[in-house]
Amino acid sequence: MSDIKNVFDIAGRSMAAQMVRLNTVASNIANAEARAGSAEDAYRPLRPVFQTVFEDGMRNAEKASVEVRDVISLNREPQRVHEPGHPLADEEGFVYISPVDVNEEMVDMIEASRQYQNNLEVVTTLRTLMMRTVNMGKS
């Protein structure tokens, strides 16, 4: 039963990590084209940093999982655009647009979604197999 718990735990941790990834993608897409009055204030895309977690501190790959260690801001320069009528424009009439690449974010979203679905399928399959095993004893 311990190994079954481990599979649920591993899949659950992985699903939680992918949810963080999906949330950062959502935040990035929501802030694409966001304008700021200075390069320092411009939104920078976020990325989760994953870390392998081993059960009981042992480096046993069979019982390894993943978690989000940190969420970092990417060091990308915002686009400087001349929009003198914009309320956030600096004294020279420039605004700074967040350096979010929506295409890159969409690819990351699809990948995170697939990883989440794969782990959900593991949990669903294991649950189905457990129910079948329980029902075998009832016959």
C-alpha positions as semicolon CSV with decimal commas, in nm:
position;residue;x (nm);y (nm);z (nm)
1;M;0,000;0,000;0,000
2;S;0,298;0,229;0,061
3;D;0,395;0,220;-0,307
4;I;0,038;0,314;-0,408
5;K;0,049;0,611;-0,172
6;N;0,382;0,708;-0,331
7;V;0,232;0,702;-0,681
8;F;-0,056;0,925;-0,570
9;D;0,188;1,156;-0,392
10;I;0,426;1,175;-0,689
11;A;0,142;1,245;-0,934
12;G;-0,014;1,498;-0,697
13;R;0,311;1,689;-0,655
14;S;0,366;1,692;-1,027
15;M;0,011;1,817;-1,087
16;A;0,063;2,094;-0,830
17;A;0,389;2,196;-1,002
18;Q;0,216;2,209;-1,340
19;M;-0,062;2,423;-1,190
20;V;0,201;2,675;-1,076
21;R;0,342;2,667;-1,429
22;L;-0,006;2,725;-1,578
23;N;-0,066;3,013;-1,337
24;T;0,260;3,183;-1,436
25;V;0,166;3,142;-1,803
26;A;-0,175;3,297;-1,732
27;S;-0,009;3,588;-1,553
28;N;0,233;3,638;-1,841
29;I;-0,041;3,635;-2,104
30;A;-0,253;3,872;-1,897
31;N;0,039;4,116;-1,884
32;A;0,145;4,088;-2,249
33;E;0,135;4,434;-2,400
34;A;0,125;4,591;-2,051
35;R;0,279;4,934;-2,053
36;A;0,490;5,107;-1,790
37;G;0,650;5,448;-1,754
38;S;1,002;5,308;-1,712
39;A;1,200;5,000;-1,805
40;E;1,238;4,912;-1,437
41;D;0,860;4,914;-1,382
42;A;0,778;4,705;-1,690
43;Y;0,633;4,360;-1,627
44;R;0,881;4,076;-1,680
45;P;0,766;3,724;-1,770
46;L;0,764;3,470;-1,488
47;R;0,896;3,112;-1,492
48;P;0,876;2,845;-1,225
49;V;1,200;2,673;-1,127
50;F;1,144;2,303;-1,068
51;Q;1,336;2,087;-0,826
52;T;1,356;1,709;-0,800
53;V;1,244;1,580;-0,461
54;F;1,359;1,237;-0,346
55;E;1,168;1,038;-0,085
56;D;1,343;1,040;0,253
57;G;1,635;1,232;0,103
58;M;1,753;0,922;-0,081
59;R;1,850;0,957;-0,446
60;N;1,612;0,683;-0,556
61;A;1,479;0,776;-0,900
62;E;1,187;0,535;-0,860
63;K;1,049;0,746;-0,577
64;A;1,133;1,093;-0,702
65;S;0,890;1,374;-0,756
66;V;0,901;1,739;-0,848
67;E;0,808;2,062;-0,680
68;V;0,841;2,430;-0,758
69;R;1,145;2,570;-0,579
70;D;1,088;2,930;-0,688
71;V;0,915;3,152;-0,941
72;I;1,160;3,388;-1,107
73;S;1,124;3,691;-1,327
74;L;1,306;3,662;-1,659
75;N;1,568;3,924;-1,729
76;R;1,432;4,046;-2,061
77;E;1,438;4,404;-2,173
78;P;1,100;4,565;-2,240
79;Q;1,023;4,718;-2,575
80;R;1,058;5,099;-2,577
81;V;0,779;5,255;-2,785
82;H;0,709;5,618;-2,860
83;E;0,353;5,695;-2,744
84;P;0,358;6,058;-2,632
85;G;-0,017;6,067;-2,561
86;H;-0,009;5,770;-2,322
87;P;-0,062;5,865;-1,955
88;L;0,239;5,655;-1,848
89;A;0,476;5,804;-2,109
90;D;0,803;5,941;-1,975
91;E;0,921;6,298;-2,039
92;E;1,042;6,194;-2,387
93;G;0,705;6,034;-2,471
94;F;0,815;5,670;-2,442
95;V;0,640;5,380;-2,273
96;Y;0,787;5,037;-2,203
97;I;0,597;4,728;-2,314
98;S;0,640;4,400;-2,129
99;P;0,866;4,154;-2,313
100;V;0,614;3,868;-2,306
101;D;0,618;3,645;-2,616
102;V;0,258;3,522;-2,639
103;N;0,352;3,241;-2,880
104;E;0,614;3,111;-2,637
105;E;0,358;3,130;-2,355
106;M;0,102;2,935;-2,556
107;V;0,354;2,658;-2,623
108;D;0,442;2,647;-2,253
109;M;0,071;2,637;-2,164
110;I;0,008;2,342;-2,396
111;E;0,307;2,154;-2,255
112;A;0,205;2,218;-1,894
113;S;-0,152;2,115;-1,972
114;R;-0,034;1,790;-2,130
115;Q;0,189;1,712;-1,833
116;Y;-0,100;1,779;-1,597
117;Q;-0,330;1,554;-1,802
118;N;-0,068;1,275;-1,807
119;N;-0,049;1,278;-1,429
120;L;-0,426;1,288;-1,400
121;E;-0,439;0,980;-1,622
122;V;-0,192;0,800;-1,392
123;V;-0,412;0,875;-1,089
124;T;-0,730;0,773;-1,272
125;T;-0,578;0,447;-1,398
126;L;-0,441;0,356;-1,056
127;R;-0,777;0,425;-0,895
128;T;-0,954;0,208;-1,154
129;L;-0,707;-0,077;-1,099
130;M;-0,751;-0,052;-0,722
131;M;-1,130;-0,071;-0,758
132;R;-1,102;-0,373;-0,985
133;T;-0,875;-0,544;-0,733
134;V;-1,122;-0,476;-0,452
135;N;-1,410;-0,607;-0,661
136;M;-1,221;-0,927;-0,750
137;G;-1,242;-1,035;-0,388
138;K;-1,619;-0,988;-0,384
139;S;-1,693;-1,241;-0,657
